[in-house]
PDB file of C-alpha atoms in Angstrom:
ATOM      1  CA  MET C  16       4.453   0.976  -9.631  1.00  0.00           C
ATOM      2  CA  LEU C  17       3.062  -2.217 -11.082  1.00  0.00           C
ATOM      3  CA  HIS C  18       5.773  -4.482 -12.470  1.00  0.00           C
ATOM      4  CA  ILE C  19       4.380  -6.967 -14.984  1.00  0.00           C
ATOM      5  CA  VAL C  20       6.949  -9.709 -15.479  1.00  0.00           C
ATOM      6  CA  LYS C  21       6.754 -11.988 -18.516  1.00  0.00           C
ATOM      7  CA  THR C  22       9.998 -13.976 -18.273  1.00  0.00           C
ATOM      8  CA  ILE C  23      12.061 -15.643 -15.581  1.00  0.00           C
ATOM      9  CA  SER C  24      15.184 -13.924 -16.903  1.00  0.00           C
ATOM     10  CA  ALA C  25      13.681 -10.487 -16.166  1.00  0.00           C
ATOM     11  CA  LEU C  26      13.169 -11.229 -12.462  1.00  0.00           C
ATOM     12  CA  GLU C  27      16.695 -10.323 -11.384  1.00  0.00           C
ATOM     13  CA  ASP C  28      16.414  -6.879 -12.991  1.00  0.00           C
ATOM     14  CA  VAL C  29      12.972  -6.285 -11.490  1.00  0.00           C
ATOM     15  CA  MET C  30      14.095  -7.218  -8.002  1.00  0.00           C
ATOM     16  CA  ARG C  31      16.862  -4.596  -8.143  1.00  0.00           C
ATOM     17  CA  VAL C  32      14.379  -1.756  -8.694  1.00  0.00           C
ATOM     18  CA  LEU C  33      11.386  -2.999  -6.681  1.00  0.00           C
ATOM     19  CA  ARG C  34      10.381  -0.556  -3.928  1.00  0.00           C
ATOM     20  CA  ASP C  35       7.955  -0.550  -1.021  1.00  0.00           C
ATOM     21  CA  GLY C  36       4.422  -0.142  -2.318  1.00  0.00           C
ATOM     22  CA  ASP C  37       5.208  -1.697  -5.705  1.00  0.00           C
ATOM     23  CA  SER C  38       3.271  -4.719  -6.937  1.00  0.00           C
ATOM     24  CA  LEU C  39       4.704  -7.633  -8.864  1.00  0.00           C
ATOM     25  CA  LEU C  40       2.491  -9.520 -11.319  1.00  0.00           C
ATOM     26  CA  LEU C  41       3.863 -12.670 -12.924  1.00  0.00           C
ATOM     27  CA  VAL C  42       2.420 -13.543 -16.328  1.00  0.00           C
ATOM     28  CA  GLU C  43       3.274 -15.831 -19.243  1.00  0.00           C
ATOM     29  CA  GLN C  44       6.520 -17.776 -18.645  1.00  0.00           C
ATOM     30  CA  ALA C  45       7.285 -15.930 -15.386  1.00  0.00           C
ATOM     31  CA  VAL C  46       4.483 -17.761 -13.544  1.00  0.00           C
ATOM     32  CA  PHE C  47       6.893 -20.686 -13.103  1.00  0.00           C
ATOM     33  CA  ALA C  48       8.840 -18.579 -10.580  1.00  0.00           C
ATOM     34  CA  ALA C  49       5.876 -18.768  -8.171  1.00  0.00           C
ATOM     35  CA  ASN C  50       6.432 -22.512  -7.774  1.00  0.00           C
ATOM     36  CA  PRO C  51       8.505 -23.097  -4.603  1.00  0.00           C
ATOM     37  CA  GLN C  52      10.312 -25.929  -6.427  1.00  0.00           C
ATOM     38  CA  HIS C  53      11.579 -23.570  -9.145  1.00  0.00           C
ATOM     39  CA  LYS C  54      15.091 -22.145  -8.717  1.00  0.00           C
ATOM     40  CA  ALA C  55      13.811 -18.596  -9.347  1.00  0.00           C
ATOM     41  CA  TYR C  56      11.397 -18.797  -6.408  1.00  0.00           C
ATOM     42  CA  ARG C  57      14.102 -17.753  -3.946  1.00  0.00           C
ATOM     43  CA  GLN C  58      14.394 -14.409  -5.769  1.00  0.00           C
ATOM     44  CA  ILE C  59      10.792 -13.505  -4.996  1.00  0.00           C
ATOM     45  CA  GLN C  60      10.468 -14.842  -1.460  1.00  0.00           C
ATOM     46  CA  GLY C  61       9.276 -12.156   0.924  1.00  0.00           C
ATOM     47  CA  VAL C  62       7.732 -10.070  -1.866  1.00  0.00           C
ATOM     48  CA  GLU C  63       3.994  -9.656  -2.380  1.00  0.00           C
ATOM     49  CA  ILE C  64       3.349 -11.511  -5.629  1.00  0.00           C
ATOM     50  CA  SER C  65       0.329 -11.964  -7.875  1.00  0.00           C
ATOM     51  CA  VAL C  66       0.046 -14.510 -10.673  1.00  0.00           C
ATOM     52  CA  LEU C  67      -2.323 -14.351 -13.613  1.00  0.00           C
ATOM     53  CA  THR C  68      -4.569 -17.369 -13.111  1.00  0.00           C
ATOM     54  CA  ALA C  69      -5.089 -18.025 -16.824  1.00  0.00           C
ATOM     55  CA  ASP C  70      -1.339 -18.245 -17.435  1.00  0.00           C
ATOM     56  CA  ALA C  71      -0.770 -20.616 -14.499  1.00  0.00           C
ATOM     57  CA  LYS C  72      -3.623 -22.842 -15.689  1.00  0.00           C
ATOM     58  CA  ALA C  73      -2.407 -22.764 -19.298  1.00  0.00           C
ATOM     59  CA  ARG C  74       0.922 -24.129 -18.082  1.00  0.00           C
ATOM     60  CA  ALA C  75      -0.773 -26.669 -15.762  1.00  0.00           C
ATOM     61  CA  ILE C  76       1.005 -25.357 -12.672  1.00  0.00           C
ATOM     62  CA  ASP C  77      -1.869 -23.636 -10.889  1.00  0.00           C
ATOM     63  CA  ASN C  78      -1.777 -26.374  -8.225  1.00  0.00           C
ATOM     64  CA  ARG C  79       1.979 -25.873  -7.695  1.00  0.00           C
ATOM     65  CA  ILE C  80       1.943 -22.143  -6.970  1.00  0.00           C
ATOM     66  CA  SER C  81       3.016 -21.085  -3.478  1.00  0.00           C
ATOM     67  CA  PRO C  82       0.119 -20.430  -1.076  1.00  0.00           C
ATOM     68  CA  SER C  83       1.690 -17.034  -0.333  1.00  0.00           C
ATOM     69  CA  VAL C  84       0.996 -15.940  -3.927  1.00  0.00           C
ATOM     70  CA  THR C  85      -2.277 -14.273  -4.921  1.00  0.00           C
ATOM     71  CA  PHE C  86      -4.083 -15.491  -8.022  1.00  0.00           C
ATOM     72  CA  VAL C  87      -5.712 -12.762 -10.119  1.00  0.00           C
ATOM     73  CA  ASP C  88      -8.021 -13.048 -13.094  1.00  0.00           C
ATOM     74  CA  PHE C  89      -8.166 -10.470 -15.886  1.00  0.00           C
ATOM     75  CA  ALA C  90     -10.441  -8.242 -13.779  1.00  0.00           C
ATOM     76  CA  GLY C  91      -7.839  -8.417 -11.005  1.00  0.00           C
ATOM     77  CA  PHE C  92      -5.168  -7.463 -13.534  1.00  0.00           C
ATOM     78  CA  VAL C  93      -7.197  -4.366 -14.377  1.00  0.00           C
ATOM     79  CA  GLU C  94      -7.614  -3.569 -10.670  1.00  0.00           C
ATOM     80  CA  LEU C  95      -3.851  -3.719 -10.206  1.00  0.00           C
ATOM     81  CA  THR C  96      -3.326  -1.292 -13.093  1.00  0.00           C
ATOM     82  CA  GLU C  97      -5.931   1.055 -11.614  1.00  0.00           C
ATOM     83  CA  LYS C  98      -4.276   0.876  -8.185  1.00  0.00           C
ATOM     84  CA  HIS C  99      -0.920   2.063  -9.539  1.00  0.00           C
ATOM     85  CA  ALA C 100      -0.339   5.309 -11.406  1.00  0.00           C
ATOM     86  CA  ASN C 101       2.475   3.702 -13.398  1.00  0.00           C
ATOM     87  CA  SER C 102       3.260   0.265 -14.728  1.00  0.00           C
ATOM     88  CA  THR C 103       6.054  -1.320 -16.674  1.00  0.00           C
ATOM     89  CA  THR C 104       6.362  -4.649 -18.437  1.00  0.00           C
ATOM     90  CA  TRP C 105       9.532  -6.706 -18.160  1.00  0.00           C
ATOM     91  CA  GLU C 106      10.406  -9.254 -20.849  1.00  0.00           C
TER      92      GLU C 106
END
């Protein structure tokens, strides 16, 4: 399952249902959680995370994202959706 997370407030709910083999993609406002200085970062530690590059750059935090996080462009977003039979968006 691909979990596309748009808001920081949705992270807690996502983390409760995340299973092995799932992917987590942070977009829009949720990209802030990939900054180790953000309080929400502790919720996602130890999880394989991707961040939409355009959203991180639009918020001028692309240089503050944890090195453990993978940046994906729109083509990478499509690849993630192709990799998973199902996806859900969390707002």
